[in-house]
Structure formats: structure tokens, C-alpha cells
CSV table of C-alpha atoms and ligand atoms in Angstrom, one decimal:
chain,number,residue,atom,x,y,z
Y,30,MET,CA,0.2,0.0,-0.4
Y,31,GLN,CA,0.3,2.8,-0.6
Y,32,LYS,CA,1.3,5.8,2.0
Y,33,ILE,CA,2.3,9.5,1.8
Y,34,GLN,CA,4.9,9.5,5.1
Y,35,ILE,CA,5.7,12.8,6.1
Y,36,HIS,CA,7.8,14.6,9.1
Y,37,GLY,CA,7.7,17.5,10.5
Y,38,GLY,CA,8.7,21.3,11.7
Y,39,LYS,CA,10.2,22.3,8.5
Y,40,GLU,CA,10.3,26.1,7.1
Y,41,LEU,CA,9.0,26.3,3.5
Y,42,SER,CA,10.9,28.2,1.3
Y,43,GLY,CA,11.1,28.8,-2.3
Y,44,THR,CA,7.9,28.6,-5.6
Y,45,ILE,CA,5.3,26.8,-5.5
Y,46,LYS,CA,3.2,26.9,-9.1
Y,47,ILE,CA,-0.5,26.9,-9.3
Y,48,SER,CA,-1.7,24.3,-11.6
Y,49,GLY,CA,-4.5,24.2,-13.2
Y,50,ALA,CA,-8.2,23.7,-12.0
Y,51,LYS,CA,-9.1,20.6,-11.1
Y,52,ASN,CA,-12.5,21.2,-10.5
Y,53,ALA,CA,-12.5,23.3,-13.6
Y,54,ALA,CA,-11.2,21.0,-15.9
Y,55,VAL,CA,-13.3,18.4,-15.4
Y,56,ALA,CA,-15.8,20.4,-16.9
Y,57,LEU,CA,-13.6,21.0,-19.6
Y,58,ILE,CA,-12.7,17.4,-20.8
Y,59,PRO,CA,-16.6,16.3,-21.4
Y,60,ALA,CA,-17.9,20.0,-22.7
Y,61,ALA,CA,-15.8,19.7,-25.6
Y,62,ILE,CA,-17.6,16.9,-27.1
Y,63,LEU,CA,-19.2,18.9,-27.8
Y,64,CYS,CA,-17.5,21.1,-29.9
Y,65,ASP,CA,-17.8,19.6,-34.1
Y,66,GLU,CA,-14.2,20.2,-35.1
Y,67,GLU,CA,-11.3,19.4,-33.0
Y,68,ALA,CA,-11.2,21.2,-29.1
Y,69,SER,CA,-8.2,21.9,-27.5
Y,70,ILE,CA,-7.0,22.2,-23.6
Y,71,LEU,CA,-4.5,23.6,-21.5
Y,72,ASN,CA,-2.2,23.3,-18.6
Y,73,VAL,CA,-4.7,20.6,-17.9
Y,74,PRO,CA,-2.8,19.9,-14.3
Y,75,ASP,CA,-2.5,15.6,-14.6
Y,76,ILE,CA,-4.0,14.2,-11.6
Y,77,THR,CA,-6.4,11.4,-12.2
Y,78,ASP,CA,-9.6,12.2,-12.9
Y,79,ARG,CA,-8.6,13.5,-16.2
Y,80,ASP,CA,-7.5,9.7,-16.3
Y,81,ALA,CA,-10.6,8.7,-16.0
Y,82,LEU,CA,-12.2,11.3,-18.0
Y,83,ILE,CA,-9.8,10.3,-21.4
Y,84,ARG,CA,-10.9,6.9,-20.9
Y,85,ILE,CA,-14.7,7.8,-21.1
Y,86,ILE,CA,-13.9,9.9,-23.8
Y,87,GLU,CA,-12.5,7.2,-25.8
Y,88,LEU,CA,-14.5,4.9,-24.8
Y,89,LEU,CA,-17.7,6.9,-26.7
Y,90,ASN,CA,-15.3,6.8,-30.1
Y,91,GLY,CA,-13.0,10.0,-28.9
Y,92,LYS,CA,-9.4,10.6,-30.0
Y,93,VAL,CA,-7.6,12.5,-27.1
Y,94,GLU,CA,-4.1,13.5,-28.0
Y,95,VAL,CA,-1.8,14.5,-24.9
Y,96,GLN,CA,0.4,16.4,-25.0
Y,97,GLU,CA,2.5,16.9,-21.2
Y,98,SER,CA,-1.2,19.4,-19.7
Y,99,ASP,CA,-2.0,19.7,-23.5
Y,100,LEU,CA,-5.2,17.9,-24.6
Y,101,LYS,CA,-6.2,17.4,-27.7
Y,102,ILE,CA,-10.0,16.0,-29.1
Y,103,ASP,CA,-11.1,15.0,-32.0
Y,104,VAL,CA,-15.2,13.0,-31.1
Y,105,ARG,CA,-15.4,13.8,-34.8
Y,106,ASP,CA,-16.5,10.4,-35.0
Y,107,LEU,CA,-17.9,10.1,-31.5
Y,108,LYS,CA,-20.5,7.1,-31.5
Y,109,ASN,CA,-21.4,5.3,-28.2
Y,110,THR,CA,-23.4,7.0,-25.1
Y,111,VAL,CA,-23.2,4.3,-22.8
Y,112,ILE,CA,-20.5,5.2,-19.9
Y,113,PRO,CA,-20.7,1.6,-17.9
Y,114,GLU,CA,-20.8,1.7,-13.7
Y,115,ASN,CA,-17.3,1.1,-13.6
Y,116,LEU,CA,-16.2,4.2,-14.7
Y,117,SER,CA,-19.1,7.2,-14.0
Y,118,ASN,CA,-18.7,6.4,-10.6
Y,119,LYS,CA,-14.9,6.3,-10.4
Y,120,LEU,CA,-15.5,10.6,-10.1
Y,121,ARG,CA,-18.1,13.5,-9.4
Y,122,ALA,CA,-16.8,14.6,-13.1
Y,123,SER,CA,-18.5,11.5,-15.2
Y,124,TYR,CA,-22.2,13.4,-14.2
Y,125,TYR,CA,-21.1,16.5,-17.2
Y,126,PHE,CA,-21.2,12.9,-19.4
Y,127,MET,CA,-25.2,13.6,-19.2
Y,128,GLY,CA,-25.2,17.2,-20.2
Y,129,ALA,CA,-22.6,16.9,-23.2
Y,130,LEU,CA,-23.8,13.2,-24.4
Y,131,LEU,CA,-27.3,14.9,-25.0
Y,132,GLY,CA,-26.8,18.4,-25.8
Y,133,ARG,CA,-24.0,16.5,-28.7
Y,134,LEU,CA,-26.7,13.3,-29.4
Y,135,LYS,CA,-29.7,13.2,-27.7
Y,136,HIS,CA,-29.2,10.5,-25.8
Y,137,VAL,CA,-26.5,9.2,-22.9
Y,138,GLU,CA,-26.6,5.7,-20.0
Y,139,ILE,CA,-24.7,6.7,-16.9
Y,140,TYR,CA,-24.8,5.5,-13.5
Y,141,PHE,CA,-24.9,8.3,-10.8
Y,142,PRO,CA,-21.2,10.0,-10.5
Y,143,GLY,CA,-19.1,8.7,-7.6
Y,144,GLY,CA,-16.6,11.0,-5.8
Y,145,CYS,CA,-15.6,11.9,-2.3
Y,146,ASN,CA,-18.2,11.3,0.9
Y,147,ILE,CA,-18.9,13.7,1.7
Y,148,GLY,CA,-22.6,13.5,2.7
Y,149,LYS,CA,-26.0,13.4,-0.2
Y,150,ARG,CA,-25.0,14.5,-3.3
Y,151,LYS,CA,-28.2,14.5,-5.1
Y,152,ILE,CA,-27.9,14.8,-9.0
Y,153,ASP,CA,-32.1,16.3,-8.4
Y,154,PHE,CA,-31.7,19.9,-9.9
Y,155,HIS,CA,-29.4,19.3,-13.4
Y,156,LEU,CA,-32.3,16.5,-14.1
Y,157,LYS,CA,-34.5,18.9,-13.6
Y,158,GLY,CA,-32.6,20.6,-16.0
Y,159,PHE,CA,-32.4,18.5,-18.5
Y,160,GLU,CA,-36.3,17.2,-18.4
Y,161,ALA,CA,-37.2,21.2,-18.1
Y,162,LEU,CA,-34.9,21.4,-21.6
Y,163,GLY,CA,-37.3,18.1,-22.7
Y,164,ALA,CA,-35.5,15.1,-22.1
Y,165,THR,CA,-37.4,12.6,-20.8
Y,166,ILE,CA,-35.9,10.3,-17.6
Y,167,ILE,CA,-35.1,6.4,-16.8
Y,168,GLU,CA,-34.2,5.3,-13.6
Y,169,ASP,CA,-33.4,2.7,-12.4
Y,170,ASN,CA,-32.0,2.3,-9.2
Y,171,ASP,CA,-28.4,4.0,-10.3
Y,172,LYS,CA,-28.6,3.5,-13.7
Y,173,TYR,CA,-29.5,6.9,-15.9
Y,174,ILE,CA,-31.0,6.3,-19.5
Y,175,ILE,CA,-31.5,10.6,-20.4
Y,176,GLU,CA,-32.7,10.9,-24.1
Y,177,ALA,CA,-34.5,13.6,-26.2
Y,178,GLU,CA,-36.0,13.9,-29.6
Y,179,GLU,CA,-35.8,18.0,-29.2
Y,180,LEU,CA,-34.1,20.2,-26.6
Y,181,LYS,CA,-35.7,23.0,-26.7
Y,182,GLY,CA,-34.9,26.6,-24.9
Y,183,THR,CA,-35.7,27.2,-21.8
Y,184,LYS,CA,-36.0,29.5,-17.7
Y,185,ILE,CA,-35.0,27.2,-15.2
Y,186,TYR,CA,-34.6,28.2,-11.3
Y,187,LEU,CA,-32.3,26.8,-9.6
Y,188,ASP,CA,-32.6,25.8,-5.5
Y,189,PHE,CA,-29.2,26.0,-4.5
Y,190,ALA,CA,-26.4,28.0,-6.6
Y,191,SER,CA,-24.7,24.7,-7.6
Y,192,VAL,CA,-22.4,24.0,-9.0
Y,193,GLY,CA,-22.4,21.1,-11.5
Y,194,ALA,CA,-25.6,21.3,-12.0
Y,195,THR,CA,-25.4,24.6,-13.8
Y,196,ILE,CA,-23.1,23.4,-15.9
Y,197,ASN,CA,-24.8,20.5,-17.1
Y,198,ILE,CA,-27.8,22.6,-18.3
Y,199,MET,CA,-25.2,25.3,-19.8
Y,200,LEU,CA,-23.8,21.0,-21.8
Y,201,ALA,CA,-27.4,20.7,-22.4
Y,202,ALA,CA,-28.4,24.2,-23.4
Y,203,VAL,CA,-26.2,25.1,-26.0
Y,204,LYS,CA,-27.5,23.5,-28.8
Y,205,ALA,CA,-31.1,23.3,-27.4
Y,206,LYS,CA,-33.3,25.1,-30.0
Y,207,GLY,CA,-33.7,28.8,-28.9
Y,208,THR,CA,-33.2,30.8,-25.4
Y,209,THR,CA,-32.6,28.6,-21.7
Y,210,ILE,CA,-32.3,31.5,-19.5
Y,211,ILE,CA,-30.0,29.3,-16.1
Y,212,ASN,CA,-31.7,31.8,-12.6
Y,213,ASN,CA,-29.8,31.6,-9.1
Y,214,ALA,CA,-26.9,30.0,-11.2
Y,215,ALA,CA,-23.4,28.7,-9.4
Y,216,LYS,CA,-21.4,31.5,-9.9
Y,217,GLU,CA,-17.4,30.4,-9.5
Y,218,PRO,CA,-14.6,31.1,-11.5
Y,219,GLU,CA,-14.8,27.8,-13.4
Y,220,ILE,CA,-18.7,28.3,-14.9
Y,221,VAL,CA,-17.1,31.2,-16.5
Y,222,ASN,CA,-13.6,28.9,-18.0
Y,223,VAL,CA,-16.4,26.4,-18.3
Y,224,ALA,CA,-18.6,28.8,-20.9
Y,225,SER,CA,-15.2,30.8,-22.8
Y,226,PHE,CA,-14.4,27.9,-23.9
Y,227,LEU,CA,-17.7,27.1,-25.3
Y,228,ASN,CA,-18.8,30.5,-26.5
Y,229,ASN,CA,-14.8,30.5,-27.7
Y,230,MET,CA,-17.0,27.6,-29.8
Y,231,GLY,CA,-19.4,29.1,-31.0
Y,232,ALA,CA,-21.8,29.4,-28.4
Y,233,LYS,CA,-24.0,32.3,-27.5
Y,234,ILE,CA,-24.3,32.3,-23.4
Y,235,THR,CA,-23.5,35.4,-21.8
Y,236,GLY,CA,-24.0,36.1,-17.2
Y,237,ALA,CA,-21.8,33.5,-16.9
Y,238,GLY,CA,-20.7,34.6,-13.2
Y,239,THR,CA,-23.4,35.9,-12.1
Y,240,SER,CA,-26.6,34.1,-11.3
Y,241,LYS,CA,-28.5,34.3,-14.2
Y,242,ILE,CA,-27.2,32.8,-17.8
Y,243,ARG,CA,-29.2,33.1,-20.8
Y,244,ILE,CA,-27.8,29.6,-24.0
Y,245,GLU,CA,-28.5,30.8,-27.4
Y,246,GLY,CA,-29.1,27.3,-29.0
Y,247,VAL,CA,-27.0,27.3,-32.1
Y,248,GLU,CA,-26.8,25.0,-34.2
Y,249,TYR,CA,-22.8,24.0,-35.0
Y,250,LEU,CA,-19.6,24.3,-32.8
Y,251,HIS,CA,-16.0,25.4,-34.1
Y,252,LYS,CA,-12.3,24.5,-33.4
Y,253,SER,CA,-11.1,26.1,-30.7
Y,254,MET,CA,-9.2,26.5,-27.8
Y,255,ILE,CA,-9.4,26.6,-23.4
Y,256,GLU,CA,-6.4,27.8,-21.1
Y,257,VAL,CA,-7.7,25.7,-17.2
Y,258,ILE,CA,-8.2,29.1,-14.7
Y,259,PRO,CA,-5.4,28.8,-11.0
Y,260,ASP,CA,-6.8,26.4,-8.9
Y,261,ARG,CA,-7.5,28.0,-5.9
Y,262,ILE,CA,-8.7,25.5,-4.3
Y,263,GLU,CA,-5.0,23.9,-4.6
Y,264,ALA,CA,-3.4,27.3,-4.0
Y,265,GLY,CA,-5.4,27.9,-0.8
Y,266,THR,CA,-4.2,25.2,0.4
Y,267,TYR,CA,-0.4,25.9,-0.7
Y,268,ILE,CA,-1.0,29.1,1.1
Y,269,ILE,CA,-2.4,27.5,4.6
Y,270,MET,CA,1.0,26.3,4.9
Y,271,GLY,CA,2.4,29.3,4.2
Y,272,ALA,CA,0.9,30.7,7.4
Y,273,LEU,CA,1.7,28.5,8.9
Y,274,LEU,CA,5.2,27.7,7.7
Y,275,GLY,CA,6.0,30.0,4.8
Y,276,LYS,CA,9.4,31.9,5.0
Y,277,ASP,CA,8.5,33.7,1.9
Y,278,LEU,CA,6.8,31.0,0.2
Y,279,ARG,CA,5.9,32.0,-3.1
Y,280,ILE,CA,2.5,31.0,-5.3
Y,281,GLU,CA,3.2,31.8,-8.8
Y,282,ASN,CA,0.0,31.8,-11.3
Y,283,ILE,CA,-2.2,32.7,-9.0
Y,284,ILE,CA,-5.7,35.4,-10.6
Y,285,VAL,CA,-6.0,36.8,-7.1
Y,286,GLU,CA,-9.5,38.2,-7.4
Y,287,HIS,CA,-10.6,33.8,-6.8
Y,288,LEU,CA,-9.1,33.9,-4.0
Y,289,MET,CA,-9.4,36.8,-1.6
Y,290,SER,CA,-12.4,35.5,0.9
Y,291,LEU,CA,-9.2,33.2,2.2
Y,292,ILE,CA,-7.0,36.1,1.3
Y,293,SER,CA,-8.5,38.4,3.8
Y,294,LYS,CA,-9.3,36.2,6.7
Y,295,LEU,CA,-5.8,35.6,6.3
Y,296,GLN,CA,-4.8,38.7,6.8
Y,297,GLU,CA,-7.8,39.5,9.3
Y,298,ILE,CA,-5.6,37.0,12.0
Y,299,GLY,CA,-2.3,38.7,11.8
Y,300,VAL,CA,-0.6,36.5,8.6
Y,301,ASP,CA,1.6,38.6,6.2
Y,302,ILE,CA,1.1,38.0,2.5
Y,303,LYS,CA,3.0,40.9,-0.4
Y,304,LEU,CA,0.0,40.1,-2.7
Y,305,GLU,CA,1.9,40.6,-6.9
Y,306,LYS,CA,-0.1,40.6,-10.1
Y,307,ASP,CA,-0.5,36.6,-10.8
Y,308,ASN,CA,1.7,35.6,-7.3
Y,309,LEU,CA,2.2,36.2,-3.6
Y,310,VAL,CA,4.3,35.7,-1.6
Y,311,ILE,CA,3.7,33.9,2.2
Y,312,ASN,CA,5.3,34.3,6.3
Y,313,HIS,CA,3.8,32.1,8.5
Y,314,GLY,CA,2.2,34.3,10.7
Y,315,LYS,CA,3.7,34.6,14.6
Y,316,LYS,CA,0.8,34.6,17.0
Y,317,LEU,CA,-2.1,34.1,15.3
Y,318,LYS,CA,-4.8,35.3,16.6
Y,319,SER,CA,-8.9,32.8,16.4
Y,320,LEU,CA,-11.3,32.8,13.8
Y,321,ASN,CA,-14.7,31.8,13.0
Y,322,ILE,CA,-15.8,30.9,9.0
Y,323,THR,CA,-19.2,29.7,7.5
Y,324,THR,CA,-18.2,28.0,4.0
Y,325,LEU,CA,-20.3,29.7,1.2
Y,326,VAL,CA,-21.3,30.1,-2.5
Y,327,TYR,CA,-18.5,31.6,-4.4
Y,328,PRO,CA,-17.9,34.8,-3.8
Y,329,GLY,CA,-17.6,33.9,0.1
Y,330,PHE,CA,-15.6,31.1,1.7
Y,331,PRO,CA,-14.8,27.6,-0.6
Y,332,THR,CA,-16.3,24.6,1.1
Y,333,ASP,CA,-13.6,22.6,-0.8
Y,334,LEU,CA,-11.4,24.5,2.4
Y,335,ALA,CA,-12.6,23.9,5.4
Y,336,GLN,CA,-11.0,21.2,5.7
Y,337,PRO,CA,-7.6,22.2,5.0
Y,338,ILE,CA,-8.4,25.9,7.4
Y,339,SER,CA,-9.5,23.3,10.4
Y,340,VAL,CA,-5.9,22.6,10.6
Y,341,LEU,CA,-4.2,26.5,11.3
Y,342,MET,CA,-7.2,26.8,13.3
Y,343,THR,CA,-5.8,24.7,15.8
Y,344,GLN,CA,-2.9,27.1,16.0
Y,345,CYS,CA,-4.6,29.8,16.9
Y,346,ASN,CA,-5.1,30.8,20.3
Y,347,GLY,CA,-8.7,31.1,21.0
Y,348,THR,CA,-11.4,29.6,20.0
Y,349,SER,CA,-12.3,29.3,16.4
Y,350,VAL,CA,-15.1,27.9,14.8
Y,351,LEU,CA,-15.8,26.5,11.4
Y,352,GLU,CA,-19.3,26.6,10.4
Y,353,GLU,CA,-19.3,23.9,7.1
Y,354,THR,CA,-23.2,24.8,4.8
Y,355,ILE,CA,-22.2,23.5,2.2
Y,356,TYR,CA,-22.0,19.5,2.7
Y,357,SER,CA,-23.5,17.5,5.4
Y,358,ASN,CA,-20.4,15.5,6.3
Y,359,ARG,CA,-17.2,17.2,5.4
Y,360,MET,CA,-15.5,16.8,8.2
Y,361,GLY,CA,-14.1,13.5,8.2
Y,362,GLN,CA,-10.0,15.0,9.0
Y,363,VAL,CA,-10.6,16.2,12.6
Y,364,PRO,CA,-11.3,12.5,14.4
Y,365,TYR,CA,-7.3,12.1,13.2
Y,366,LEU,CA,-6.3,15.7,13.8
Y,367,ASN,CA,-8.2,15.1,17.9
Y,368,ASN,CA,-5.9,11.8,17.7
Y,369,MET,CA,-3.2,14.1,16.5
Y,370,GLY,CA,-3.7,16.3,19.9
Y,371,ALA,CA,-5.9,18.5,18.7
Y,372,ASP,CA,-8.7,20.0,20.1
Y,373,ILE,CA,-12.0,19.7,18.4
Y,374,LYS,CA,-15.8,19.4,19.4
Y,375,VAL,CA,-18.0,18.6,16.3
Y,376,SER,CA,-22.1,19.3,16.6
Y,377,ASN,CA,-24.6,19.7,13.1
Y,378,GLN,CA,-21.6,20.1,10.5
Y,379,THR,CA,-19.5,23.0,12.5
Y,380,ALA,CA,-16.3,22.4,14.4
Y,381,TYR,CA,-15.3,24.1,18.0
Y,382,ILE,CA,-11.4,24.6,17.8
Y,383,LYS,CA,-9.6,25.3,21.0
Y,384,GLY,CA,-6.2,26.4,19.8
Y,385,LYS,CA,-3.0,27.0,20.5
Y,386,THR,CA,-2.1,22.6,20.7
Y,387,LYS,CA,0.2,20.9,19.4
Y,388,LEU,CA,-0.2,17.7,16.8
Y,389,TYR,CA,2.3,15.0,17.2
Y,390,GLY,CA,2.8,13.4,13.9
Y,391,SER,CA,0.6,9.8,13.6
Y,392,GLU,CA,-1.4,6.8,12.1
Y,393,VAL,CA,-4.0,9.1,10.4
Y,394,LYS,CA,-6.7,7.6,6.7
Y,395,ALA,CA,-7.0,10.8,4.3
Y,396,SER,CA,-11.2,9.5,4.3
Y,397,ASP,CA,-12.1,12.0,0.9
Y,398,LEU,CA,-9.9,14.6,-1.4
Y,399,ARG,CA,-10.5,17.9,1.7
Y,400,ALA,CA,-9.8,15.7,4.5
Y,401,GLY,CA,-5.9,13.6,3.0
Y,402,ALA,CA,-5.3,17.3,2.1
Y,403,SER,CA,-5.8,18.8,5.5
Y,404,LEU,CA,-3.6,16.1,6.7
Y,405,VAL,CA,-0.1,16.3,5.0
Y,406,ILE,CA,-1.5,20.1,6.2
Y,407,ALA,CA,-1.4,18.3,9.5
Y,408,GLY,CA,1.8,16.4,9.8
Y,409,LEU,CA,4.1,19.1,7.8
Y,410,ILE,CA,2.7,21.3,10.9
Y,411,ALA,CA,3.9,18.1,14.0
Y,412,ASP,CA,7.0,17.4,16.1
Y,413,GLY,CA,7.6,13.5,14.5
Y,414,THR,CA,6.3,11.6,12.0
Y,415,THR,CA,2.2,11.1,10.5
Y,416,SER,CA,2.1,8.7,7.7
Y,417,ILE,CA,-1.0,8.9,5.4
Y,418,SER,CA,-3.6,6.5,3.7
Y,419,ASP,CA,-5.3,6.0,1.4
Y,420,ILE,CA,-3.1,8.4,-0.8
Y,421,ASP,CA,-5.6,8.0,-4.1
Y,422,HIS,CA,-8.6,10.5,-3.1
Y,423,ILE,CA,-5.0,13.5,-2.6
Y,424,LEU,CA,-4.0,12.0,-5.2
Y,425,ARG,CA,-7.3,12.7,-8.0
Y,426,GLY,CA,-6.8,15.9,-6.8
Y,427,TYR,CA,-3.9,17.4,-6.8
Y,428,GLU,CA,-0.9,17.4,-9.1
Y,429,HIS,CA,2.2,16.8,-8.0
Y,430,ILE,CA,1.2,17.4,-4.3
Y,431,ILE,CA,4.5,16.1,-2.5
Y,432,GLU,CA,7.3,16.9,-4.9
Y,433,LYS,CA,6.1,20.2,-5.3
Y,434,LEU,CA,6.7,20.5,-1.2
Y,435,GLN,CA,9.1,18.1,-1.7
Y,436,ASN,CA,10.9,22.1,-3.5
Y,437,VAL,CA,9.9,24.0,-0.6
Y,438,GLY,CA,12.0,21.6,1.7
Y,439,ALA,CA,9.2,19.9,2.9
Y,440,ASP,CA,10.5,15.6,4.5
Y,441,ILE,CA,8.1,14.7,2.9
Y,442,LYS,CA,8.0,11.2,0.8
Y,443,LEU,CA,6.3,8.2,-0.8
Y,444,ILE,CA,5.8,5.0,0.7
Y,445,ASN,CA,6.1,1.8,0.3
Y,446,GLU,CA,4.3,-0.7,3.3
F,23,EPU,N1,-27.2,19.9,-4.8
F,23,EPU,C1,-28.4,19.2,-4.0
F,23,EPU,N2,-29.4,18.9,-6.2
F,23,EPU,C2,-28.5,19.0,-7.4
F,23,EPU,C3,-26.7,18.9,-7.2
F,23,EPU,C4,-26.2,19.7,-5.6
F,23,EPU,O1,-29.0,18.9,-3.5
F,23,EPU,O2,-29.2,17.8,-8.6
F,23,EPU,C5,-26.6,19.5,-3.6
F,23,EPU,C6,-24.9,19.0,-2.9
F,23,EPU,O3,-26.0,17.4,-2.6
F,23,EPU,C7,-24.0,20.0,-2.5
F,23,EPU,C8,-24.4,21.2,-2.3
F,23,EPU,O4,-25.9,21.2,-3.6
F,23,EPU,O5,-24.9,19.2,-0.8
F,23,EPU,C9,-23.7,21.3,-3.4
F,23,EPU,O6,-23.8,20.6,-4.9
F,23,EPU,P1,-22.5,21.3,-5.8
F,23,EPU,O7,-23.7,20.9,-6.8
F,23,EPU,O8,-22.2,23.3,-6.0
F,23,EPU,O9,-21.8,21.0,-5.6
F,23,EPU,P2,-21.1,20.1,-7.3
F,23,EPU,O10,-21.2,20.7,-8.8
F,23,EPU,O11,-21.8,18.7,-6.7
F,23,EPU,C10,-18.2,21.0,-8.1
F,23,EPU,C11,-17.8,20.4,-6.8
F,23,EPU,C12,-16.8,19.8,-5.5
F,23,EPU,C13,-16.9,21.2,-4.8
F,23,EPU,C14,-18.0,22.7,-4.9
F,23,EPU,C15,-19.1,23.6,-4.4
F,23,EPU,C16,-16.2,19.1,-9.0
F,23,EPU,C17,-16.3,18.0,-9.1
F,23,EPU,N3,-17.1,19.3,-6.6
F,23,EPU,O12,-19.2,19.7,-6.3
F,23,EPU,O13,-15.5,20.0,-5.4
F,23,EPU,O14,-17.3,20.9,-3.7
F,23,EPU,O15,-18.8,22.1,-6.5
F,23,EPU,O16,-18.0,24.6,-4.7
F,23,EPU,O17,-16.7,20.1,-10.0
F,23,EPU,C18,-13.1,18.6,-4.6
F,23,EPU,O18,-12.5,19.1,-4.7
F,23,EPU,O19,-13.1,18.6,-3.0
F,23,EPU,C19,-14.4,19.0,-4.4
F,23,EPU,C20,-15.9,18.4,-3.2
């Protein structure tokens, strides 16, 4: 079994370059199948989710050429519309093939998506959106057959500003007849990235990044290229490490605006962050004040950084409160942090974190992607050795995490046990 082993306590100094955003790339790859010519996606992170999506496209009879972080996707001969269970449930983002295949071939057979076990993750808003566009859905246990004679533009209101539903409905609507309006759409930067890709192909989408998106259907989508935006969650994870251990740690290739909810919180509690155009330089805080955070949809504090910041909270003086509002079960790191010496109590997805506590190296398990990232942070600040198992979760979402941390002075390595 592969594990990540960390000897804690080392300062982090040097430069970490942020990769393309996982949650944008995993939508852009399925979006490419709407293109009637060849589509290129640049700056795709080398993570296992990418490989699973490529396998799905190949299974659909598409061709994918990978050159380092650039993908060329040619789906002119796309035939198949059936995605087997073992690929559907390998990752969450397989659900984007629902909207994309429906939009392209008006038919898809797929199973309930996989992804981190962080609470109920229903897809009812996606399905209601497809139905509103004219699709019929046959649901049999975890299998979905979604098809349409014709997709027709309509007005859709999302009960919750879901990232996945917003993108999926956008994918299904780009080639629908007439105009689709998504009200209460999610505003995350990844949605803007996907809309830009489709617009580069000739789609007519306006309002992405606001709560009202308007999509005028088109018939043909031509050759196009897009660059994946920098990963704000990967960046945020390294910034949190910098707030604890940074000595002139430079985080390069970021969009500062995407990270303001985190940066302003850290500055508030005494972390030294110098902002530059696409970079920042961070020095660890000397005496961190406690802080309160409630996760919200963008531009609020991202749920994906709640687990990483819970580790920083253990090093703040006083009680910090962390309220998770997006998922019903996103505190998988807490028992392990408590074993390492933290003092965290959880009640109804709110964590009360008393600091400052010393953390000690321990045997821990990554229960999900961001829990795994938070255990890496904990290992880096702990006294002694931490070994993390179930690291597949971490490698699904953080490109070259071990090498990136080794390059800035961390004592971290992959071991086989
Ligand atoms: N929801 C429903 N019904 C739906 C859709 C969502 O009830 O049809 C609920 C979910 O159960 C959840 C909440 O709404 O409680 C938020 O879900 P959303 O649809 O916004 O999230 P998602 O599309 O499933 C993406 C990211 C997540 C990230 C969220 C929020 C991908 C593949 N996943 O998930 O990323 O937390 O948006 O920003 O893009 C991660 O990277 O660690 C991660 C979990």
C-alpha cells in the first residue's frame, strides 16, 4: 500500500507553481465533446480524475492526444453514448457527460457519479434541468437513461446555486433550439471557464459568473482552444501551509481575486501576505488570532478549503468556529486531528476548535480529498512522523503534491508498505 510519509516542522521556502483547476478541467474535458471539430484544452492538471475522463472519451470513440498538460480532443466520430458503471462511479465529474452527450447526441446511458463521500450529493437539479429542456429520464436503481427527440430552450430556476447543475444544464442547452435562462445559477470561476470554452467554439452564452445565465442555442460548434484557470483550491491549500510554515514562500500563477475570501481572513488574523499580480509571497504568522468561518457559495469562503483551514485553526490562540453549510458530512479529518493532539468538537457540521495545541505525528487516513489535504498540512506542522494512507483521494486532486512540497523544503515522501 502506498502512503505519504511526512517528518514535520520544516519551514517552507521557495516557489510553488499552481496547476490548472481540477474542478474546471473535469468539466472542460466532457464539454469538448460538444465540439464538431477539434478542441484543445491547455494547462490540464496531471491528476487521476483527468485520466478517468480521457478513458470515457476514448470509450465513446473519441480521440485524445496528451502532450504534457495539453489535450487535443477529436470527437468527430463520436458514436457510443453508454458509460459503464465502473467509469461513471470513478469520479463525480462523470455526470458532465449527461449534459454533454444529451446536447451532442440526444442520448446518454450512465450511472450515478462517484466522488468524495462528504454527504448526500443528489443530482436532482441536473435531472430537472434536462427534463425542462425536453428530455425524458428513465431511472433504474443507479442507472439513468436520458434522451430527447429535441431539446428546447426554457427558463430554469435552481433551488440551490449548484456548480454541477449549472454547468450540466449549460452543456445540454448550448445546442438546444431557442433560448435557455438559468436563474439562481452558481457563480464559481470554473463556470466562467467552461462558458468561455463553449463561446470560443461559437456558443452564445452570456452572464456566466452572475446568477443569471442566458444561452442562445446554436447548431454547430467549431474548432476551439481554452486554458484551464489556476486552481484556487490548490492555491488556497498551499497558502494555508504558508500561513503556518512559510518563509518568503511564493505561490505563483494564481488569480488573486478568486482567493480573496481566504486571503482577507488570513491577513485579519496576523499572517503576512504580499500580493503581486499573479503571485503572492507569504510568511507564517507569529501569533495567530482565532477566526470564525462559514462556508458559502462563491464569492464566499469555499467549502473545499474548510478542511484545510481547520488545521490552521488548531494553531490559532482561542476558540475558532468553522461552520460547513454546503455538505452534510465534511469533517472526516477531525478524529485524526484530535488523535494528533487537536482539541476539536463537532456539532451539526460546525467545528469548535480550541487552540493553540501542539500536534504530534501519527498514522492517519485520508477519508476524502480535502480531508487528505488537511492531514498533509497537519503532518507538516506536527512533531515527529505522520503517515497517511488512502492517498488515492489526495492524488485525485493535487497535481505532483509531493514534488511541489519537496521543492520548498518539506520532508515528505511516498512510501510503499
Ligand atoms: N445538490 C443537490 N442537488 C443537486 C446538486 C447539488 O441537492 O442536483 C446539493 C449537493 O448535495 C451539495 C450542494 O448542493 O450539498 C452543492 O453541490 P454542487 O452541485 O454545488 O457541487 P458539485 O457540483 O457536486 C462541485 C465540486 C466540488 C465543490 C462544489 C462546491 C466538481 C467535480 N466538484 O461539486 O468539489 O465542493 O462544486 O463548490 O467540480 C472538491 O473539489 O473537493 C469538491 C468536492
